[in-house]
Amino acid sequence: MIVTIDGPAGSGKSTTAKRAAARLGYVYLDTGAMYRAVALGFLRVGASATPTGAEAVLPSLEVDVQHQDDTMQVFLGDEAVTDRIRTAEVGRIVSDISTLAPVREYMVEQQRRIGRAQADRHGGVVLDGRDTGTVVFPEAPVKIFLVADIDERARRRLQEYEAAGEEVTLEEVRTEIEERDRQDRTRDIAPLRRADDAIIFDTTDCTIREQVDFVADRVKAQNARGT
Ligand code: DC
């Protein structure tokens, strides 16, 4: 079973996907974390978010994930970078990096490989991102597109930054995610959009439990149909 959850920044994808995967006994694959690891790779060598930068960085850059219990660790080469990718600095550059064709080709290939392997091993995988239902697994039997009010999304993202010890204001976070959404929706390759067969779910006034119930119910209904 492949479940895709796409949507804009702060719509609740990661929390929902992670907990739904745990509830269902599936594996969670955070594709945004993989793009963030690539962005960190660019930052580390001071490469620009351009095709020339990608040519210089990608041949020696390896992004992979490992699953331990219910958590997903992201690796840049041999280094676990799971915490280091959650900074405002990475947040500012990742959307630019994710517009680059060679970056997307590499990511989609890795995500398909990891997703299929994990689904075979554990019975299912829940992916979250921007294009997981449109590009990575367009054949996924359960596709969800999460949305939420911009103020609520900014509040959620601010809490994440504060937990990571970053000093940013709500207004800065709001501007950052608005700009990121605009870029993610308007890029030429694999823009953020709802797959035609994805179900929209608005999380603005929802508890996490309601979000997880929604996904789990969809999966159970699909499994009951025997596909
Ligand atoms: O989900 P997130 O905020 O951690 O994602 C970071 C960025 O990565 C997001 O701005 C766009 C990019 N991304 C993407 O282009 N495609 C995906 N499937 C996931 C993320």
Tab-separated table of C-alpha atoms and ligand atoms in Angstrom:
chain	number	residue	atom	x	y	z
A	1	MET	CA	0.000	0.000	0.000
A	2	ILE	CA	1.360	3.384	-0.981
A	3	VAL	CA	-0.196	6.461	0.641
A	4	THR	CA	0.751	9.962	-0.523
A	5	ILE	CA	0.151	13.132	1.481
A	6	ASP	CA	0.962	16.395	-0.269
A	7	GLY	CA	0.259	20.013	0.550
A	8	PRO	CA	1.839	23.382	1.334
A	9	ALA	CA	4.282	24.108	4.171
A	10	GLY	CA	2.728	23.807	7.619
A	11	SER	CA	-0.457	22.080	6.451
A	12	GLY	CA	0.233	19.207	8.836
A	13	LYS	CA	1.705	16.699	6.396
A	14	SER	CA	4.673	15.488	8.414
A	15	THR	CA	2.882	14.996	11.714
A	16	THR	CA	-0.087	13.349	10.031
A	17	ALA	CA	2.012	11.107	7.797
A	18	LYS	CA	4.332	10.063	10.613
A	19	ARG	CA	1.546	9.154	13.008
A	20	ALA	CA	-0.645	7.549	10.372
A	21	ALA	CA	2.290	5.348	9.350
A	22	ALA	CA	2.867	4.341	12.991
A	23	ARG	CA	-0.831	3.579	13.495
A	24	LEU	CA	-0.994	1.435	10.354
A	25	GLY	CA	2.340	-0.334	10.932
A	26	TYR	CA	3.724	1.276	7.763
A	27	VAL	CA	6.915	3.217	7.191
A	28	TYR	CA	7.005	7.007	6.916
A	29	LEU	CA	8.994	8.706	4.164
A	30	ASP	CA	9.465	12.469	4.545
A	31	THR	CA	10.476	13.577	1.032
A	32	GLY	CA	10.863	17.229	2.113
A	33	ALA	CA	13.592	16.119	4.526
A	34	MET	CA	15.453	14.618	1.584
A	35	TYR	CA	15.282	17.926	-0.337
A	36	ARG	CA	16.427	19.700	2.818
A	37	ALA	CA	19.450	17.376	3.043
A	38	VAL	CA	20.353	18.259	-0.559
A	39	ALA	CA	19.982	21.957	0.320
A	40	LEU	CA	22.314	21.483	3.302
A	41	GLY	CA	24.810	19.858	0.917
A	42	PHE	CA	24.696	22.964	-1.285
A	43	LEU	CA	25.108	25.283	1.720
A	44	ARG	CA	28.068	23.330	3.043
A	45	VAL	CA	30.110	23.855	-0.107
A	46	GLY	CA	28.764	27.343	-0.783
A	47	ALA	CA	27.213	26.290	-4.113
A	48	SER	CA	24.525	28.439	-5.688
A	49	ALA	CA	21.001	27.163	-6.378
A	50	THR	CA	21.638	27.104	-10.124
A	51	PRO	CA	22.143	24.384	-12.744
A	52	THR	CA	25.905	25.098	-12.549
A	53	GLY	CA	25.777	24.691	-8.764
A	54	ALA	CA	23.916	21.381	-9.191
A	55	GLU	CA	26.511	20.118	-11.689
A	56	ALA	CA	29.249	20.852	-9.172
A	57	VAL	CA	27.518	19.410	-6.109
A	58	LEU	CA	25.372	16.461	-7.176
A	59	PRO	CA	28.048	13.989	-8.354
A	60	SER	CA	29.530	13.814	-4.867
A	61	LEU	CA	26.305	14.190	-2.895
A	62	GLU	CA	24.462	11.190	-1.512
A	63	VAL	CA	21.162	11.423	0.353
A	64	ASP	CA	19.626	8.374	1.970
A	65	VAL	CA	17.314	7.545	4.846
A	66	GLN	CA	17.263	4.923	7.560
A	67	HIS	CA	14.274	3.866	9.587
A	68	GLN	CA	14.731	3.055	13.255
A	69	ASP	CA	11.586	2.138	15.131
A	70	ASP	CA	9.106	4.905	14.244
A	71	THR	CA	11.641	7.537	13.246
A	72	MET	CA	13.286	8.371	9.972
A	73	GLN	CA	16.900	9.522	9.947
A	74	VAL	CA	18.213	11.427	6.934
A	75	PHE	CA	21.815	10.995	5.863
A	76	LEU	CA	24.056	13.225	3.833
A	77	GLY	CA	26.790	10.761	2.959
A	78	ASP	CA	27.599	9.041	6.260
A	79	GLU	CA	26.406	11.901	8.419
A	80	ALA	CA	22.973	11.878	10.114
A	81	VAL	CA	21.590	15.378	9.436
A	82	THR	CA	18.005	14.938	10.670
A	83	ASP	CA	18.218	17.883	13.096
A	84	ARG	CA	20.545	20.063	11.046
A	85	ILE	CA	18.102	20.341	8.133
A	86	ARG	CA	15.397	22.038	10.239
A	87	THR	CA	16.982	25.488	10.322
A	88	ALA	CA	15.632	28.728	8.860
A	89	GLU	CA	18.800	28.898	6.712
A	90	VAL	CA	17.936	25.600	5.021
A	91	GLY	CA	14.268	26.692	4.857
A	92	ARG	CA	15.256	29.775	2.885
A	93	ILE	CA	17.235	27.948	0.197
A	94	VAL	CA	15.441	24.581	-0.128
A	95	SER	CA	12.658	25.772	-2.404
A	96	ASP	CA	15.195	27.187	-4.894
A	97	ILE	CA	17.211	23.975	-4.773
A	98	SER	CA	14.095	21.894	-5.385
A	99	THR	CA	13.407	23.690	-8.698
A	100	LEU	CA	16.572	22.213	-10.245
A	101	ALA	CA	15.859	19.373	-12.675
A	102	PRO	CA	18.856	17.168	-11.769
A	103	VAL	CA	18.007	17.496	-8.074
A	104	ARG	CA	14.406	16.405	-8.708
A	105	GLU	CA	15.490	13.498	-10.919
A	106	TYR	CA	17.823	12.227	-8.230
A	107	MET	CA	15.234	12.657	-5.474
A	108	VAL	CA	12.363	10.992	-7.352
A	109	GLU	CA	14.558	8.014	-8.209
A	110	GLN	CA	15.642	7.633	-4.554
A	111	GLN	CA	12.089	8.090	-3.252
A	112	ARG	CA	10.658	5.451	-5.593
A	113	ARG	CA	13.398	2.993	-4.670
A	114	ILE	CA	13.026	3.545	-0.926
A	115	GLY	CA	9.207	3.669	-1.068
A	116	ARG	CA	8.881	0.392	-2.980
A	117	ALA	CA	11.421	-1.405	-0.788
A	118	GLN	CA	9.734	-0.261	2.426
A	119	ALA	CA	6.236	-1.050	1.164
A	120	ASP	CA	7.388	-4.569	0.237
A	121	ARG	CA	9.011	-5.079	3.606
A	122	HIS	CA	6.389	-3.503	5.878
A	123	GLY	CA	3.172	-3.707	3.883
A	124	GLY	CA	2.926	0.011	3.305
A	125	VAL	CA	4.591	3.378	3.158
A	126	VAL	CA	3.215	6.857	3.809
A	127	LEU	CA	5.050	9.599	1.892
A	128	ASP	CA	4.649	13.289	2.437
A	129	GLY	CA	5.813	16.111	0.189
A	130	ARG	CA	4.703	18.250	-2.731
A	131	ASP	CA	4.690	15.870	-5.696
A	132	THR	CA	4.402	12.414	-4.134
A	133	GLY	CA	0.878	11.871	-5.550
A	134	THR	CA	1.518	13.543	-8.907
A	135	VAL	CA	5.055	12.460	-9.818
A	136	VAL	CA	6.698	10.025	-7.389
A	137	PHE	CA	3.792	7.573	-7.062
A	138	PRO	CA	0.977	8.695	-9.389
A	139	GLU	CA	-0.447	5.165	-9.147
A	140	ALA	CA	-0.792	5.286	-5.322
A	141	PRO	CA	-4.223	3.964	-4.271
A	142	VAL	CA	-4.635	6.512	-1.449
A	143	LYS	CA	-3.760	10.153	-2.117
A	144	ILE	CA	-4.471	13.030	0.240
A	145	PHE	CA	-3.909	16.753	-0.235
A	146	LEU	CA	-3.771	18.724	3.016
A	147	VAL	CA	-4.531	22.429	3.226
A	148	ALA	CA	-4.756	24.911	6.129
A	149	ASP	CA	-5.181	28.606	6.737
A	150	ILE	CA	-1.925	30.622	6.293
A	151	ASP	CA	-1.941	32.075	9.837
A	152	GLU	CA	-2.328	28.651	11.359
A	153	ARG	CA	0.446	27.270	9.151
A	154	ALA	CA	2.784	30.108	10.173
A	155	ARG	CA	2.033	29.463	13.862
A	156	ARG	CA	2.850	25.772	13.484
A	157	ARG	CA	6.127	26.464	11.661
A	158	LEU	CA	7.121	29.078	14.262
A	159	GLN	CA	6.691	26.486	17.006
A	160	GLU	CA	9.041	24.149	15.120
A	161	TYR	CA	11.681	26.873	14.804
A	162	GLU	CA	11.335	27.807	18.474
A	163	ALA	CA	11.729	24.170	19.468
A	164	ALA	CA	14.942	24.125	17.426
A	165	GLY	CA	16.177	27.244	19.277
A	166	GLU	CA	15.817	29.604	16.293
A	167	GLU	CA	14.928	33.232	16.878
A	168	VAL	CA	12.411	34.261	14.240
A	169	THR	CA	9.183	36.244	14.383
A	170	LEU	CA	5.742	35.071	13.314
A	171	GLU	CA	5.756	37.671	10.549
A	172	GLU	CA	9.088	36.396	9.192
A	173	VAL	CA	7.832	32.823	9.192
A	174	ARG	CA	4.588	33.855	7.488
A	175	THR	CA	6.508	35.660	4.752
A	176	GLU	CA	8.887	32.716	4.351
A	177	ILE	CA	6.140	30.134	3.887
A	178	GLU	CA	4.086	32.367	1.593
A	179	GLU	CA	7.110	32.853	-0.627
A	180	ARG	CA	7.939	29.148	-0.494
A	181	ASP	CA	4.361	28.170	-1.424
A	182	ARG	CA	4.404	30.602	-4.316
A	183	GLN	CA	7.651	29.132	-5.568
A	184	ASP	CA	6.560	25.531	-5.022
A	185	ARG	CA	3.268	26.116	-6.882
A	186	THR	CA	4.706	27.997	-9.847
A	187	ARG	CA	7.892	26.085	-10.626
A	188	ASP	CA	8.076	24.396	-14.038
A	189	ILE	CA	8.902	20.888	-12.880
A	190	ALA	CA	6.611	18.968	-10.516
A	191	PRO	CA	4.865	21.999	-9.008
A	192	LEU	CA	2.876	21.652	-5.814
A	193	ARG	CA	-0.637	20.721	-6.898
A	194	ARG	CA	-3.375	18.325	-5.956
A	195	ALA	CA	-3.432	15.139	-8.029
A	196	ASP	CA	-6.795	14.848	-9.796
A	197	ASP	CA	-7.657	11.804	-7.682
A	198	ALA	CA	-6.362	13.167	-4.336
A	199	ILE	CA	-8.839	13.961	-1.557
A	200	ILE	CA	-8.567	17.454	-0.045
A	201	PHE	CA	-8.567	17.698	3.730
A	202	ASP	CA	-8.466	21.026	5.612
A	203	THR	CA	-6.533	20.738	8.882
A	204	THR	CA	-6.982	24.351	10.128
A	205	ASP	CA	-9.336	23.431	12.962
A	206	CYS	CA	-8.441	19.767	13.289
A	207	THR	CA	-6.688	17.917	16.025
A	208	ILE	CA	-3.788	15.700	15.022
A	209	ARG	CA	-5.878	12.736	16.014
A	210	GLU	CA	-8.642	13.716	13.584
A	211	GLN	CA	-6.083	14.066	10.804
A	212	VAL	CA	-4.600	10.661	11.516
A	213	ASP	CA	-8.065	9.074	11.772
A	214	PHE	CA	-8.920	10.514	8.365
A	215	VAL	CA	-5.872	8.929	6.706
A	216	ALA	CA	-6.206	5.608	8.534
A	217	ASP	CA	-9.894	5.366	7.595
A	218	ARG	CA	-9.100	5.968	3.930
A	219	VAL	CA	-6.434	3.269	3.985
A	220	LYS	CA	-8.701	0.772	5.726
A	221	ALA	CA	-11.480	1.466	3.211
A	222	GLN	CA	-9.034	0.960	0.356
A	223	ASN	CA	-7.680	-2.254	1.852
A	224	ALA	CA	-11.253	-3.510	2.333
A	225	ARG	CA	-11.787	-3.005	-1.388
A	226	GLY	CA	-8.882	-5.396	-1.844
A	227	THR	CA	-6.473	-3.280	-3.873
B	1	DC	O1	8.036	19.638	3.559
B	1	DC	P1	9.190	20.619	3.757
B	1	DC	O2	8.765	21.996	4.124
B	1	DC	O3	10.253	20.067	4.655
B	1	DC	O4	9.853	20.719	2.280
B	1	DC	C1	10.940	21.555	2.021
B	1	DC	C2	10.973	21.978	0.559
B	1	DC	O5	11.296	20.869	-0.262
B	1	DC	C3	9.690	22.551	-0.025
B	1	DC	O6	9.688	23.967	0.029
B	1	DC	C4	9.682	22.128	-1.452
B	1	DC	C5	10.603	20.939	-1.491
B	1	DC	N1	9.899	19.674	-1.720
B	1	DC	C6	9.610	19.363	-3.018
B	1	DC	O7	9.881	20.146	-3.925
B	1	DC	N2	9.027	18.158	-3.300
B	1	DC	C7	8.718	17.303	-2.318
B	1	DC	N3	8.147	16.127	-2.624
B	1	DC	C8	8.980	17.642	-0.977
B	1	DC	C9	9.567	18.857	-0.706
